[in-house]
CSV table of C-alpha atoms in Angstrom, one decimal:
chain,number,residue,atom,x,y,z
A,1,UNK,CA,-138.4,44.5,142.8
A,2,UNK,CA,-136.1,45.4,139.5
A,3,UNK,CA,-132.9,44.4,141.9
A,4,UNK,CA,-134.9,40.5,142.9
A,5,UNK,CA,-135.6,40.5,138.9
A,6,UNK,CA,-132.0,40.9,138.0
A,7,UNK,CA,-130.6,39.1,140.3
A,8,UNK,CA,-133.2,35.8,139.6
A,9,UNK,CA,-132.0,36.4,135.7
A,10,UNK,CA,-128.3,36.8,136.4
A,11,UNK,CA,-128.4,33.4,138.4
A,12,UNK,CA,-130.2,32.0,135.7
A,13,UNK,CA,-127.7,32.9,133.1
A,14,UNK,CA,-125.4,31.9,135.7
A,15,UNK,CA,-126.4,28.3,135.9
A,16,UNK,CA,-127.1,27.9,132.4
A,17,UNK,CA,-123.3,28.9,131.8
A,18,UNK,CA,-122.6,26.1,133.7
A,19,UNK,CA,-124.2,24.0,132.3
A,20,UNK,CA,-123.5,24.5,129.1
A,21,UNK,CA,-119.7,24.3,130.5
A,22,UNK,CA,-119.9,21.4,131.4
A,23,UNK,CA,-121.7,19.4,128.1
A,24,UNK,CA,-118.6,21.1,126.5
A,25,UNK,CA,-116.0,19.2,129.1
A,26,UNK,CA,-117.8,16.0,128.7
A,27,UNK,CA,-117.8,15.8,125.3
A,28,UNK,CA,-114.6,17.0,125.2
A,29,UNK,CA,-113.4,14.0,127.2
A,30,UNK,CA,-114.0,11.5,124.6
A,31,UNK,CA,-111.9,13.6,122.0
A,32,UNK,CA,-108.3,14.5,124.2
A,33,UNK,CA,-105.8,11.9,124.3
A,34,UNK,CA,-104.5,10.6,127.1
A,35,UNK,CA,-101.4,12.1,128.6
A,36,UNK,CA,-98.7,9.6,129.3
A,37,UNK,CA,-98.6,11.0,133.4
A,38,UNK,CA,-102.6,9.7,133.5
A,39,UNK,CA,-101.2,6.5,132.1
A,40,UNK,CA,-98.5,6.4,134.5
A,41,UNK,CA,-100.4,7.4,137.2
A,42,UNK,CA,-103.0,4.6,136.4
A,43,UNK,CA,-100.1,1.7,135.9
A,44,UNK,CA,-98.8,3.0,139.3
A,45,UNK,CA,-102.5,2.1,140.8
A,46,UNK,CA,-102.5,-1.3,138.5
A,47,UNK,CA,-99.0,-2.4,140.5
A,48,UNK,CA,-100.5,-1.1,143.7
A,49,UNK,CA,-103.6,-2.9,143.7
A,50,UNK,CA,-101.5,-6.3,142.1
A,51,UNK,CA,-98.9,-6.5,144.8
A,52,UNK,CA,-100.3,-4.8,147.7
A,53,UNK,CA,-97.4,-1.9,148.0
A,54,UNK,CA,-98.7,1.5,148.0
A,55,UNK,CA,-96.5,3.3,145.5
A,56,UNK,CA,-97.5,7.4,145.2
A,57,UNK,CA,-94.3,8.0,142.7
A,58,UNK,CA,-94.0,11.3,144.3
A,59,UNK,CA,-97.4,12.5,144.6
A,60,UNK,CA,-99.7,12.8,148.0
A,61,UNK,CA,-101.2,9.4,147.6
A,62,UNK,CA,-105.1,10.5,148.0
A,63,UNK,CA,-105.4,10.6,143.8
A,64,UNK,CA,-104.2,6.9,143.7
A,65,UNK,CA,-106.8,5.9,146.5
A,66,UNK,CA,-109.6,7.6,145.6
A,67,UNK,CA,-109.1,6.1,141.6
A,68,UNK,CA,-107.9,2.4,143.1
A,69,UNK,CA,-111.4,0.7,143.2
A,70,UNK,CA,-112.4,2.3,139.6
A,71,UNK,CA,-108.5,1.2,138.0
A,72,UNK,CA,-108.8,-2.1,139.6
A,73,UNK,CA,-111.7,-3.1,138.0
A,74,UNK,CA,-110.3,-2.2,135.1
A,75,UNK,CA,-111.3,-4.6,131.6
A,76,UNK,CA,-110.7,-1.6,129.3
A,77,UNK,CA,-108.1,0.9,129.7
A,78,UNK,CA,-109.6,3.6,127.5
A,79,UNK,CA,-113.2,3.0,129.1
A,80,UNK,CA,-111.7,3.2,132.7
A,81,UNK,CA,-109.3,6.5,131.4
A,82,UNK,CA,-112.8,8.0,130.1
A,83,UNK,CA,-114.5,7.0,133.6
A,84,UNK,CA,-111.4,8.7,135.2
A,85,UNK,CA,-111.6,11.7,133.6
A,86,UNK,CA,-115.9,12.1,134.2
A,87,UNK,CA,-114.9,11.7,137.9
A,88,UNK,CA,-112.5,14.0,137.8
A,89,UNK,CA,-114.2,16.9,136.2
A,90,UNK,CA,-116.7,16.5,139.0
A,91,UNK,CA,-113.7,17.3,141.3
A,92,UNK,CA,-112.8,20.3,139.2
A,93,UNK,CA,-116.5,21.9,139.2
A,94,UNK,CA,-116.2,20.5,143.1
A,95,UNK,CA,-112.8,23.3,143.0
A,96,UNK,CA,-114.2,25.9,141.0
A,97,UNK,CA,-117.7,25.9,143.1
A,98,UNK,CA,-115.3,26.4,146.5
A,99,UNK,CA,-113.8,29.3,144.2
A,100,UNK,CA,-117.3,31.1,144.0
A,101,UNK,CA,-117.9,29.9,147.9
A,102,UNK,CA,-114.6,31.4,148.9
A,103,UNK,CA,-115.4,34.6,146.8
A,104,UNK,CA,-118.6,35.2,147.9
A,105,UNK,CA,-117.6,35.2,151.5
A,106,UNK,CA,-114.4,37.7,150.6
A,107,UNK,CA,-117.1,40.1,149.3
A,108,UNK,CA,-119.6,40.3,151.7
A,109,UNK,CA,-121.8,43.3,151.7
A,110,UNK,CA,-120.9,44.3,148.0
A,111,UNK,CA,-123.3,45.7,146.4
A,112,UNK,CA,-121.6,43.4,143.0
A,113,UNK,CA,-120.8,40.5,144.7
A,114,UNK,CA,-122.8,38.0,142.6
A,115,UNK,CA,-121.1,39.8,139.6
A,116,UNK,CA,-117.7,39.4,141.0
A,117,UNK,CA,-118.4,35.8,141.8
A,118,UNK,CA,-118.9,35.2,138.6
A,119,UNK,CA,-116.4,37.3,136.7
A,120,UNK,CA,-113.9,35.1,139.3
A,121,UNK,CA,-115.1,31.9,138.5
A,122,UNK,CA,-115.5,32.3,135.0
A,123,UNK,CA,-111.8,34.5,134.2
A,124,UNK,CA,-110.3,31.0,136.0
A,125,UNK,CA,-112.8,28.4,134.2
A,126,UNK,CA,-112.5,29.6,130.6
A,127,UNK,CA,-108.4,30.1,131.5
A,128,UNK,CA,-107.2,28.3,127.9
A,129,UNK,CA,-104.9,26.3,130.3
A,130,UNK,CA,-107.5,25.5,133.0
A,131,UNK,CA,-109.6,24.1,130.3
A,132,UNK,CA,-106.5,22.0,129.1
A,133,UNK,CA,-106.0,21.3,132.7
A,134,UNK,CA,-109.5,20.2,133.5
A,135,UNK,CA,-109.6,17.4,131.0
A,136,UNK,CA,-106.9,15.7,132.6
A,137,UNK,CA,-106.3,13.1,136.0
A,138,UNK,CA,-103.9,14.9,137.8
A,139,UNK,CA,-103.4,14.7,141.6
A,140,UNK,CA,-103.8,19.2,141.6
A,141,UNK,CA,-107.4,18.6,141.3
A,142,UNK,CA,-107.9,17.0,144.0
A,143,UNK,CA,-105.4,19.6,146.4
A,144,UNK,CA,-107.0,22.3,144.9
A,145,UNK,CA,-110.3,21.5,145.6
A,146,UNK,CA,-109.3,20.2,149.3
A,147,UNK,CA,-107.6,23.9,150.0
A,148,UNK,CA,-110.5,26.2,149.2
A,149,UNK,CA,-113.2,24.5,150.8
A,150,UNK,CA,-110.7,24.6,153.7
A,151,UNK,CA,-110.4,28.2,153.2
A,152,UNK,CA,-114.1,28.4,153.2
């Protein structure tokens, strides 16, 4: 019963982390400046959308596809970079929850695996770069997030 107890708590904490993880990444949205590759990437999107040629400058493509419809619409750049950004911290937690999914299967049968799930999830997550990282529109997210579920 002291093992269900524990466990019930740890998940607790677990999700409150989270949550408390992410109030701190959506404010801190509204407070980063842009990086001039978000606004390049977003231009590149603009130019797509306006002449109809599909221009990835380099990068896989899916980024500027999945971000056309919201870029396109665009009436205000800052409002659409916020929007950007929201939707793309949802793909990071999307990355970092097949991170604790991939994790969890690697330790099967340990005794600690909720524990090392955690420690995983949160020594990446609270990485001072990852959390620079994570504020950003970049087409990683997106890869990242794509190659662990596939590993799942």
């Amino acid at each position: 019963m002291r093992s269900r107890q524990t466990r019930l708590l740890v998940l607790a904490l677990g999700a409150l982390a989270l949550l408390a993880f992410v109030a701190l990444r959506l404010t801190a949205l509204r407070r980063v400046a842009f990086n001039w590759d978000e606004l390049v990437l977003f231009q590149s999107i603009t130019q797509s959308a306006r002449d109809g040629i599909f221009r990835s400058g380099g990068r896989p493509g899916l980024t500027q596809l999945v971000l056309s419809p919201l870029v396109a619409a665009c009436q205000d750049e800052i409002a659409t970079g916020r929007a950007a950004r929201t939707l793309w911290l949802g793909v990071t937690l999307v990355y970092l929850t097949g991170i604790a999914a991939l994790l969890a299967e690697l330790l099967r049968g340990s005794e600690r695996r909720l524990h090392d799930v955690g420690l995983g999830v949160a020594l990446l997550g609270l990485l001072p770069v990852f959390l620079e990282w994570s504020l950003q529109v970049r087409t990683d997210q997106l890869a990242l997030a794509g190659g662990v579920w596939g590993g799942v």
